Amino acid sequence: EDQVTQSPEALRLQEGESSSLNCSYTVSGLRGLFWYRQDPGKGPEFLFTLYSAGEEKEKERLKATLTKKESFLHITAPKPEDSATYLCAVQIVSGGGADGLTFGKGTHLIIQP
Amino acid sequence: DVKVTQSSRYLVKRTGEKVFLECVQDMDHENMFWYRQDPGLGLRLIYFSYDVKMKEKGDIPEGYSVSREKKERFSLILESASTNQTSMYLCASNLRGDRGSYEQYFGPGTRLTVT
């Protein structure tokens, strides 16, 4: 069974304190791994797509990396506005036309001023 | 900018009612999806569609049906609402490509309460 596990469930950091969020996956064939940010009461907002091991993507204070078993979302010198729930999702290889995503349960990140 | 809109932000319905949730996207995307999000369970796929009048079951289709009569519109139908269908419902869409892994864009969500 395909599984996506995110850790930690919650993380509280001081402003400027860098850290990493983890997403480990067990899937039969990875087509793509996605990171989203979700603010309370809103829909997920797309951040990154990673396709193959060794790939990295960056956007402002965020950097996503991918290995064959896991992905990391590194947050450098975070600010309070980075507080949100970060979701990891995978799309697997299948024979269908469109494929839904399998999501992890998310990491709730709080950045304190 | 991609825009996915959902007909209601909040909805309260009674047990046994038929409920329609509407989703519209304005970017000519082939694929559309319905998820529900619950605390401790995360987002789970209910149904998706890769073309007009085409639909596929996701991970939790029981108690739901869908309709896609036009490319830009995808409806989720609760034939007889039950209290265990109280949830946040999220619609998403994306392009279909050979690689099949274009990012999905989400709507703002509909928080449905069934009493």
PDB file of C-alpha atoms in Angstrom:
ATOM      1  CA  GLU A   1       0.000   0.000   0.000  1.00  0.00           C
ATOM      2  CA  ASP A   2       1.250   3.440  -0.925  1.00  0.00           C
ATOM      3  CA  GLN A   3       2.081   5.545   2.118  1.00  0.00           C
ATOM      4  CA  VAL A   4       3.232   9.076   2.825  1.00  0.00           C
ATOM      5  CA  THR A   5       4.420   9.980   6.331  1.00  0.00           C
ATOM      6  CA  GLN A   6       5.321  13.480   7.443  1.00  0.00           C
ATOM      7  CA  SER A   7       7.308  14.419  10.524  1.00  0.00           C
ATOM      8  CA  PRO A   8       7.150  16.093  12.866  1.00  0.00           C
ATOM      9  CA  GLU A   9       3.395  16.598  13.216  1.00  0.00           C
ATOM     10  CA  ALA A  10       4.006  20.033  14.705  1.00  0.00           C
ATOM     11  CA  LEU A  11       7.039  22.279  14.989  1.00  0.00           C
ATOM     12  CA  ARG A  12       7.496  25.535  16.842  1.00  0.00           C
ATOM     13  CA  LEU A  13      10.521  27.675  15.935  1.00  0.00           C
ATOM     14  CA  GLN A  14      11.813  31.085  16.824  1.00  0.00           C
ATOM     15  CA  GLU A  15      12.040  33.619  14.028  1.00  0.00           C
ATOM     16  CA  GLY A  16      15.337  33.066  12.217  1.00  0.00           C
ATOM     17  CA  GLU A  17      15.765  29.488  13.490  1.00  0.00           C
ATOM     18  CA  SER A  18      16.279  27.228  10.459  1.00  0.00           C
ATOM     19  CA  SER A  19      14.929  23.670  10.353  1.00  0.00           C
ATOM     20  CA  SER A  20      13.720  20.879   8.072  1.00  0.00           C
ATOM     21  CA  LEU A  21      10.443  19.054   7.583  1.00  0.00           C
ATOM     22  CA  ASN A  22      10.480  15.439   6.492  1.00  0.00           C
ATOM     23  CA  CYS A  23       8.267  13.483   4.093  1.00  0.00           C
ATOM     24  CA  SER A  24       8.987   9.780   3.728  1.00  0.00           C
ATOM     25  CA  TYR A  25       7.156   7.740   1.142  1.00  0.00           C
ATOM     26  CA  THR A  26       6.597   4.114   0.219  1.00  0.00           C
ATOM     27  CA  VAL A  27       5.096   3.875  -3.238  1.00  0.00           C
ATOM     28  CA  SER A  28       5.166   1.401  -6.074  1.00  0.00           C
ATOM     29  CA  GLY A  29       6.364   3.921  -8.623  1.00  0.00           C
ATOM     30  CA  LEU A  30       6.853   7.629  -8.047  1.00  0.00           C
ATOM     31  CA  ARG A  31       5.741   9.956 -10.808  1.00  0.00           C
ATOM     32  CA  GLY A  32       6.122  13.154  -8.820  1.00  0.00           C
ATOM     33  CA  LEU A  33       6.321  14.525  -5.278  1.00  0.00           C
ATOM     34  CA  PHE A  34       4.592  17.775  -4.412  1.00  0.00           C
ATOM     35  CA  TRP A  35       4.848  20.245  -1.550  1.00  0.00           C
ATOM     36  CA  TYR A  36       1.948  22.498  -0.637  1.00  0.00           C
ATOM     37  CA  ARG A  37       1.369  25.150   1.977  1.00  0.00           C
ATOM     38  CA  GLN A  38      -2.042  25.462   3.629  1.00  0.00           C
ATOM     39  CA  ASP A  39      -3.228  28.366   5.760  1.00  0.00           C
ATOM     40  CA  PRO A  40      -6.159  27.860   8.174  1.00  0.00           C
ATOM     41  CA  GLY A  41      -9.521  27.722   6.399  1.00  0.00           C
ATOM     42  CA  LYS A  42      -7.977  27.859   2.922  1.00  0.00           C
ATOM     43  CA  GLY A  43      -7.125  25.449   0.139  1.00  0.00           C
ATOM     44  CA  PRO A  44      -3.562  24.162  -0.305  1.00  0.00           C
ATOM     45  CA  GLU A  45      -1.214  26.429  -2.229  1.00  0.00           C
ATOM     46  CA  PHE A  46       1.298  24.788  -4.562  1.00  0.00           C
ATOM     47  CA  LEU A  47       4.999  25.211  -3.721  1.00  0.00           C
ATOM     48  CA  PHE A  48       7.188  22.637  -5.540  1.00  0.00           C
ATOM     49  CA  THR A  49       7.227  19.548  -7.708  1.00  0.00           C
ATOM     50  CA  LEU A  50      10.145  17.088  -7.590  1.00  0.00           C
ATOM     51  CA  TYR A  51      10.436  14.257 -10.080  1.00  0.00           C
ATOM     52  CA  SER A  52      13.637  12.337  -9.438  1.00  0.00           C
ATOM     53  CA  ALA A  53      16.167  11.623  -6.704  1.00  0.00           C
ATOM     54  CA  GLY A  54      18.775  14.343  -6.388  1.00  0.00           C
ATOM     55  CA  GLU A  55      16.474  17.094  -7.608  1.00  0.00           C
ATOM     56  CA  GLU A  56      16.249  20.344  -5.634  1.00  0.00           C
ATOM     57  CA  LYS A  57      13.944  23.365  -5.927  1.00  0.00           C
ATOM     58  CA  GLU A  58      14.115  26.716  -4.128  1.00  0.00           C
ATOM     59  CA  LYS A  59      11.737  29.563  -3.487  1.00  0.00           C
ATOM     60  CA  GLU A  60      12.602  32.401  -1.144  1.00  0.00           C
ATOM     61  CA  ARG A  61      13.329  30.810   2.269  1.00  0.00           C
ATOM     62  CA  LEU A  62      12.205  27.334   1.211  1.00  0.00           C
ATOM     63  CA  LYS A  63      14.217  24.573  -0.416  1.00  0.00           C
ATOM     64  CA  ALA A  64      12.859  21.119  -1.292  1.00  0.00           C
ATOM     65  CA  THR A  65      15.040  18.074  -1.899  1.00  0.00           C
ATOM     66  CA  LEU A  66      14.270  14.505  -2.940  1.00  0.00           C
ATOM     67  CA  THR A  67      15.891  11.108  -2.371  1.00  0.00           C
ATOM     68  CA  LYS A  68      14.594   7.670  -3.303  1.00  0.00           C
ATOM     69  CA  LYS A  69      12.813   7.322   0.032  1.00  0.00           C
ATOM     70  CA  GLU A  70      12.104  10.812   1.316  1.00  0.00           C
ATOM     71  CA  SER A  71      11.870  14.506   0.696  1.00  0.00           C
ATOM     72  CA  PHE A  72      12.899  17.399   2.892  1.00  0.00           C
ATOM     73  CA  LEU A  73      11.543  20.919   3.023  1.00  0.00           C
ATOM     74  CA  HIS A  74      14.281  23.125   4.437  1.00  0.00           C
ATOM     75  CA  ILE A  75      13.252  26.471   5.908  1.00  0.00           C
ATOM     76  CA  THR A  76      16.052  28.996   6.265  1.00  0.00           C
ATOM     77  CA  ALA A  77      15.717  31.935   8.651  1.00  0.00           C
ATOM     78  CA  PRO A  78      11.926  31.666   8.819  1.00  0.00           C
ATOM     79  CA  LYS A  79       9.596  34.585   9.483  1.00  0.00           C
ATOM     80  CA  PRO A  80       6.220  34.560  11.269  1.00  0.00           C
ATOM     81  CA  GLU A  81       4.445  34.673   7.902  1.00  0.00           C
ATOM     82  CA  ASP A  82       5.894  31.225   7.141  1.00  0.00           C
ATOM     83  CA  SER A  83       3.583  29.784   9.799  1.00  0.00           C
ATOM     84  CA  ALA A  84       1.242  27.308   8.090  1.00  0.00           C
ATOM     85  CA  THR A  85       0.642  23.610   7.600  1.00  0.00           C
ATOM     86  CA  TYR A  86       2.990  22.103   5.014  1.00  0.00           C
ATOM     87  CA  LEU A  87       1.660  19.163   3.050  1.00  0.00           C
ATOM     88  CA  CYS A  88       3.567  16.568   1.070  1.00  0.00           C
ATOM     89  CA  ALA A  89       1.848  14.519  -1.643  1.00  0.00           C
ATOM     90  CA  VAL A  90       2.883  11.872  -4.148  1.00  0.00           C
ATOM     91  CA  GLN A  91       1.562  10.857  -7.520  1.00  0.00           C
ATOM     92  CA  ILE A  92       2.258   7.288  -8.548  1.00  0.00           C
ATOM     93  CA  VAL A  93       2.759   5.685 -11.927  1.00  0.00           C
ATOM     94  CA  SER A  94      -0.432   4.063 -13.160  1.00  0.00           C
ATOM     95  CA  GLY A  95      -2.179   3.332 -16.425  1.00  0.00           C
ATOM     96  CA  GLY A  96      -5.000   5.813 -15.985  1.00  0.00           C
ATOM     97  CA  GLY A  97      -5.598   9.171 -17.563  1.00  0.00           C
ATOM     98  CA  ALA A  98      -5.540  11.379 -14.506  1.00  0.00           C
ATOM     99  CA  ASP A  99      -4.223  10.483 -11.112  1.00  0.00           C
ATOM    100  CA  GLY A 100      -5.075  11.889  -7.769  1.00  0.00           C
ATOM    101  CA  LEU A 101      -2.509  12.650  -5.123  1.00  0.00           C
ATOM    102  CA  THR A 102      -1.833  10.711  -1.938  1.00  0.00           C
ATOM    103  CA  PHE A 103      -1.197  13.195   0.848  1.00  0.00           C
ATOM    104  CA  GLY A 104       0.656  13.017   4.115  1.00  0.00           C
ATOM    105  CA  LYS A 105      -1.082  14.423   7.191  1.00  0.00           C
ATOM    106  CA  GLY A 106       1.043  17.549   7.200  1.00  0.00           C
ATOM    107  CA  THR A 107       3.414  19.402   9.515  1.00  0.00           C
ATOM    108  CA  HIS A 108       1.935  22.316  11.432  1.00  0.00           C
ATOM    109  CA  LEU A 109       4.671  24.956  11.599  1.00  0.00           C
ATOM    110  CA  ILE A 110       4.582  27.915  13.968  1.00  0.00           C
ATOM    111  CA  ILE A 111       7.209  30.655  13.783  1.00  0.00           C
ATOM    112  CA  GLN A 112       7.311  32.827  16.880  1.00  0.00           C
ATOM    113  CA  PRO A 113       8.543  36.449  16.650  1.00  0.00           C
TER     114      PRO A 113
ATOM    115  CA  ASP B   1      -3.297  33.034 -12.511  1.00  0.00           C
ATOM    116  CA  VAL B   2      -5.165  29.763 -12.206  1.00  0.00           C
ATOM    117  CA  LYS B   3      -8.449  30.171 -10.470  1.00  0.00           C
ATOM    118  CA  VAL B   4     -10.538  27.395  -8.973  1.00  0.00           C
ATOM    119  CA  THR B   5     -13.762  28.536  -7.367  1.00  0.00           C
ATOM    120  CA  GLN B   6     -16.229  26.637  -5.233  1.00  0.00           C
ATOM    121  CA  SER B   7     -19.878  27.584  -4.941  1.00  0.00           C
ATOM    122  CA  SER B   8     -20.035  27.917  -1.153  1.00  0.00           C
ATOM    123  CA  ARG B   9     -17.518  28.484   1.630  1.00  0.00           C
ATOM    124  CA  TYR B  10     -19.868  27.208   4.331  1.00  0.00           C
ATOM    125  CA  LEU B  11     -22.874  24.930   4.049  1.00  0.00           C
ATOM    126  CA  VAL B  12     -25.200  23.417   6.660  1.00  0.00           C
ATOM    127  CA  LYS B  13     -27.501  20.572   5.615  1.00  0.00           C
ATOM    128  CA  ARG B  14     -29.749  18.081   7.344  1.00  0.00           C
ATOM    129  CA  THR B  15     -29.306  14.319   7.364  1.00  0.00           C
ATOM    130  CA  GLY B  16     -30.912  12.750   4.307  1.00  0.00           C
ATOM    131  CA  GLU B  17     -30.773  15.857   2.128  1.00  0.00           C
ATOM    132  CA  LYS B  18     -29.288  15.760  -1.356  1.00  0.00           C
ATOM    133  CA  VAL B  19     -26.302  18.099  -1.502  1.00  0.00           C
ATOM    134  CA  PHE B  20     -24.564  19.589  -4.524  1.00  0.00           C
ATOM    135  CA  LEU B  21     -21.065  21.073  -4.317  1.00  0.00           C
ATOM    136  CA  GLU B  22     -19.969  22.953  -7.416  1.00  0.00           C
ATOM    137  CA  CYS B  23     -16.470  23.673  -8.658  1.00  0.00           C
ATOM    138  CA  VAL B  24     -15.396  25.811 -11.608  1.00  0.00           C
ATOM    139  CA  GLN B  25     -11.898  26.327 -13.032  1.00  0.00           C
ATOM    140  CA  ASP B  26     -10.942  28.958 -15.576  1.00  0.00           C
ATOM    141  CA  MET B  27      -7.703  27.532 -17.033  1.00  0.00           C
ATOM    142  CA  ASP B  28      -9.034  24.944 -19.488  1.00  0.00           C
ATOM    143  CA  HIS B  29      -7.637  22.085 -17.391  1.00  0.00           C
ATOM    144  CA  GLU B  30      -8.547  18.567 -18.473  1.00  0.00           C
ATOM    145  CA  ASN B  31      -8.374  16.995 -15.008  1.00  0.00           C
ATOM    146  CA  MET B  32     -10.515  17.839 -12.014  1.00  0.00           C
ATOM    147  CA  PHE B  33     -10.576  16.300  -8.544  1.00  0.00           C
ATOM    148  CA  TRP B  34     -12.624  16.234  -5.360  1.00  0.00           C
ATOM    149  CA  TYR B  35     -10.961  15.650  -1.977  1.00  0.00           C
ATOM    150  CA  ARG B  36     -12.177  15.800   1.586  1.00  0.00           C
ATOM    151  CA  GLN B  37      -9.992  16.908   4.477  1.00  0.00           C
ATOM    152  CA  ASP B  38     -10.499  15.775   8.065  1.00  0.00           C
ATOM    153  CA  PRO B  39      -8.386  16.356  11.176  1.00  0.00           C
ATOM    154  CA  GLY B  40      -5.988  13.478  11.733  1.00  0.00           C
ATOM    155  CA  LEU B  41      -6.781  11.923   8.350  1.00  0.00           C
ATOM    156  CA  GLY B  42      -5.460  14.526   5.941  1.00  0.00           C
ATOM    157  CA  LEU B  43      -6.716  14.953   2.389  1.00  0.00           C
ATOM    158  CA  ARG B  44      -8.325  11.957   0.736  1.00  0.00           C
ATOM    159  CA  LEU B  45      -9.377  11.606  -2.883  1.00  0.00           C
ATOM    160  CA  ILE B  46     -13.094  11.024  -3.485  1.00  0.00           C
ATOM    161  CA  TYR B  47     -13.458  11.167  -7.281  1.00  0.00           C
ATOM    162  CA  PHE B  48     -11.650  12.580 -10.271  1.00  0.00           C
ATOM    163  CA  SER B  49     -12.395  13.271 -13.916  1.00  0.00           C
ATOM    164  CA  TYR B  50      -9.996  13.454 -16.864  1.00  0.00           C
ATOM    165  CA  ASP B  51     -12.511  14.581 -19.467  1.00  0.00           C
ATOM    166  CA  VAL B  52     -16.093  15.699 -19.899  1.00  0.00           C
ATOM    167  CA  LYS B  53     -18.498  12.953 -18.835  1.00  0.00           C
ATOM    168  CA  MET B  54     -15.571  10.783 -17.654  1.00  0.00           C
ATOM    169  CA  LYS B  55     -15.100   9.926 -13.994  1.00  0.00           C
ATOM    170  CA  GLU B  56     -12.974   7.635 -11.873  1.00  0.00           C
ATOM    171  CA  LYS B  57     -13.362   6.578  -8.253  1.00  0.00           C
ATOM    172  CA  GLY B  58     -10.755   7.706  -5.809  1.00  0.00           C
ATOM    173  CA  ASP B  59      -9.959   6.210  -2.427  1.00  0.00           C
ATOM    174  CA  ILE B  60     -13.251   6.960  -0.660  1.00  0.00           C
ATOM    175  CA  PRO B  61     -16.118   7.194  -3.206  1.00  0.00           C
ATOM    176  CA  GLU B  62     -18.830   5.573  -1.063  1.00  0.00           C
ATOM    177  CA  GLY B  63     -21.804   7.871  -0.527  1.00  0.00           C
ATOM    178  CA  TYR B  64     -20.748  10.287  -3.279  1.00  0.00           C
ATOM    179  CA  SER B  65     -21.277  10.733  -6.985  1.00  0.00           C
ATOM    180  CA  VAL B  66     -19.969  13.302  -9.472  1.00  0.00           C
ATOM    181  CA  SER B  67     -20.994  15.011 -12.668  1.00  0.00           C
ATOM    182  CA  ARG B  68     -18.923  16.684 -15.358  1.00  0.00           C
ATOM    183  CA  GLU B  69     -21.095  18.014 -18.175  1.00  0.00           C
ATOM    184  CA  LYS B  70     -18.734  20.855 -19.138  1.00  0.00           C
ATOM    185  CA  LYS B  71     -14.960  20.968 -19.118  1.00  0.00           C
ATOM    186  CA  GLU B  72     -14.735  23.802 -16.608  1.00  0.00           C
ATOM    187  CA  ARG B  73     -17.271  22.473 -14.099  1.00  0.00           C
ATOM    188  CA  PHE B  74     -17.135  19.456 -11.779  1.00  0.00           C
ATOM    189  CA  SER B  75     -19.902  18.738  -9.288  1.00  0.00           C
ATOM    190  CA  LEU B  76     -19.824  16.542  -6.201  1.00  0.00           C
ATOM    191  CA  ILE B  77     -23.163  15.081  -5.139  1.00  0.00           C
ATOM    192  CA  LEU B  78     -24.084  13.656  -1.766  1.00  0.00           C
ATOM    193  CA  GLU B  79     -27.196  11.618  -2.586  1.00  0.00           C
ATOM    194  CA  SER B  80     -28.347  11.392   1.037  1.00  0.00           C
ATOM    195  CA  ALA B  81     -26.169  13.378   3.392  1.00  0.00           C
ATOM    196  CA  SER B  82     -25.055  11.751   6.628  1.00  0.00           C
ATOM    197  CA  THR B  83     -23.310  13.178   9.676  1.00  0.00           C
ATOM    198  CA  ASN B  84     -20.073  11.342   8.831  1.00  0.00           C
ATOM    199  CA  GLN B  85     -19.874  13.449   5.671  1.00  0.00           C
ATOM    200  CA  THR B  86     -19.309  16.583   7.725  1.00  0.00           C
ATOM    201  CA  SER B  87     -15.940  17.746   6.422  1.00  0.00           C
ATOM    202  CA  MET B  88     -13.957  20.285   4.419  1.00  0.00           C
ATOM    203  CA  TYR B  89     -14.358  19.564   0.695  1.00  0.00           C
ATOM    204  CA  LEU B  90     -11.652  20.701  -1.690  1.00  0.00           C
ATOM    205  CA  CYS B  91     -11.778  20.820  -5.464  1.00  0.00           C
ATOM    206  CA  ALA B  92      -8.621  20.831  -7.592  1.00  0.00           C
ATOM    207  CA  SER B  93      -7.654  20.863 -11.259  1.00  0.00           C
ATOM    208  CA  ASN B  94      -4.574  20.379 -13.415  1.00  0.00           C
ATOM    209  CA  LEU B  95      -3.343  19.910 -16.942  1.00  0.00           C
ATOM    210  CA  ARG B  96      -3.013  16.453 -18.391  1.00  0.00           C
ATOM    211  CA  GLY B  97       0.369  15.707 -19.863  1.00  0.00           C
ATOM    212  CA  ASP B  98       2.421  12.736 -20.975  1.00  0.00           C
ATOM    213  CA  ARG B  99       4.289  12.897 -17.718  1.00  0.00           C
ATOM    214  CA  GLY B 100       0.998  13.041 -15.842  1.00  0.00           C
ATOM    215  CA  SER B 101       2.398  14.941 -12.900  1.00  0.00           C
ATOM    216  CA  TYR B 102       1.504  18.565 -13.315  1.00  0.00           C
ATOM    217  CA  GLU B 103       0.700  20.329 -10.087  1.00  0.00           C
ATOM    218  CA  GLN B 104      -2.889  20.526  -8.949  1.00  0.00           C
ATOM    219  CA  TYR B 105      -4.462  23.870  -8.103  1.00  0.00           C
ATOM    220  CA  PHE B 106      -6.966  23.929  -5.288  1.00  0.00           C
ATOM    221  CA  GLY B 107     -10.086  25.932  -4.602  1.00  0.00           C
ATOM    222  CA  PRO B 108     -10.749  27.632  -1.245  1.00  0.00           C
ATOM    223  CA  GLY B 109     -12.807  24.729   0.084  1.00  0.00           C
ATOM    224  CA  THR B 110     -16.390  24.222   1.266  1.00  0.00           C
ATOM    225  CA  ARG B 111     -16.908  23.455   4.919  1.00  0.00           C
ATOM    226  CA  LEU B 112     -19.983  21.228   5.035  1.00  0.00           C
ATOM    227  CA  THR B 113     -21.808  20.470   8.262  1.00  0.00           C
ATOM    228  CA  VAL B 114     -24.512  17.786   8.255  1.00  0.00           C
ATOM    229  CA  THR B 115     -26.806  17.880  11.283  1.00  0.00           C
TER     230      THR B 115
END
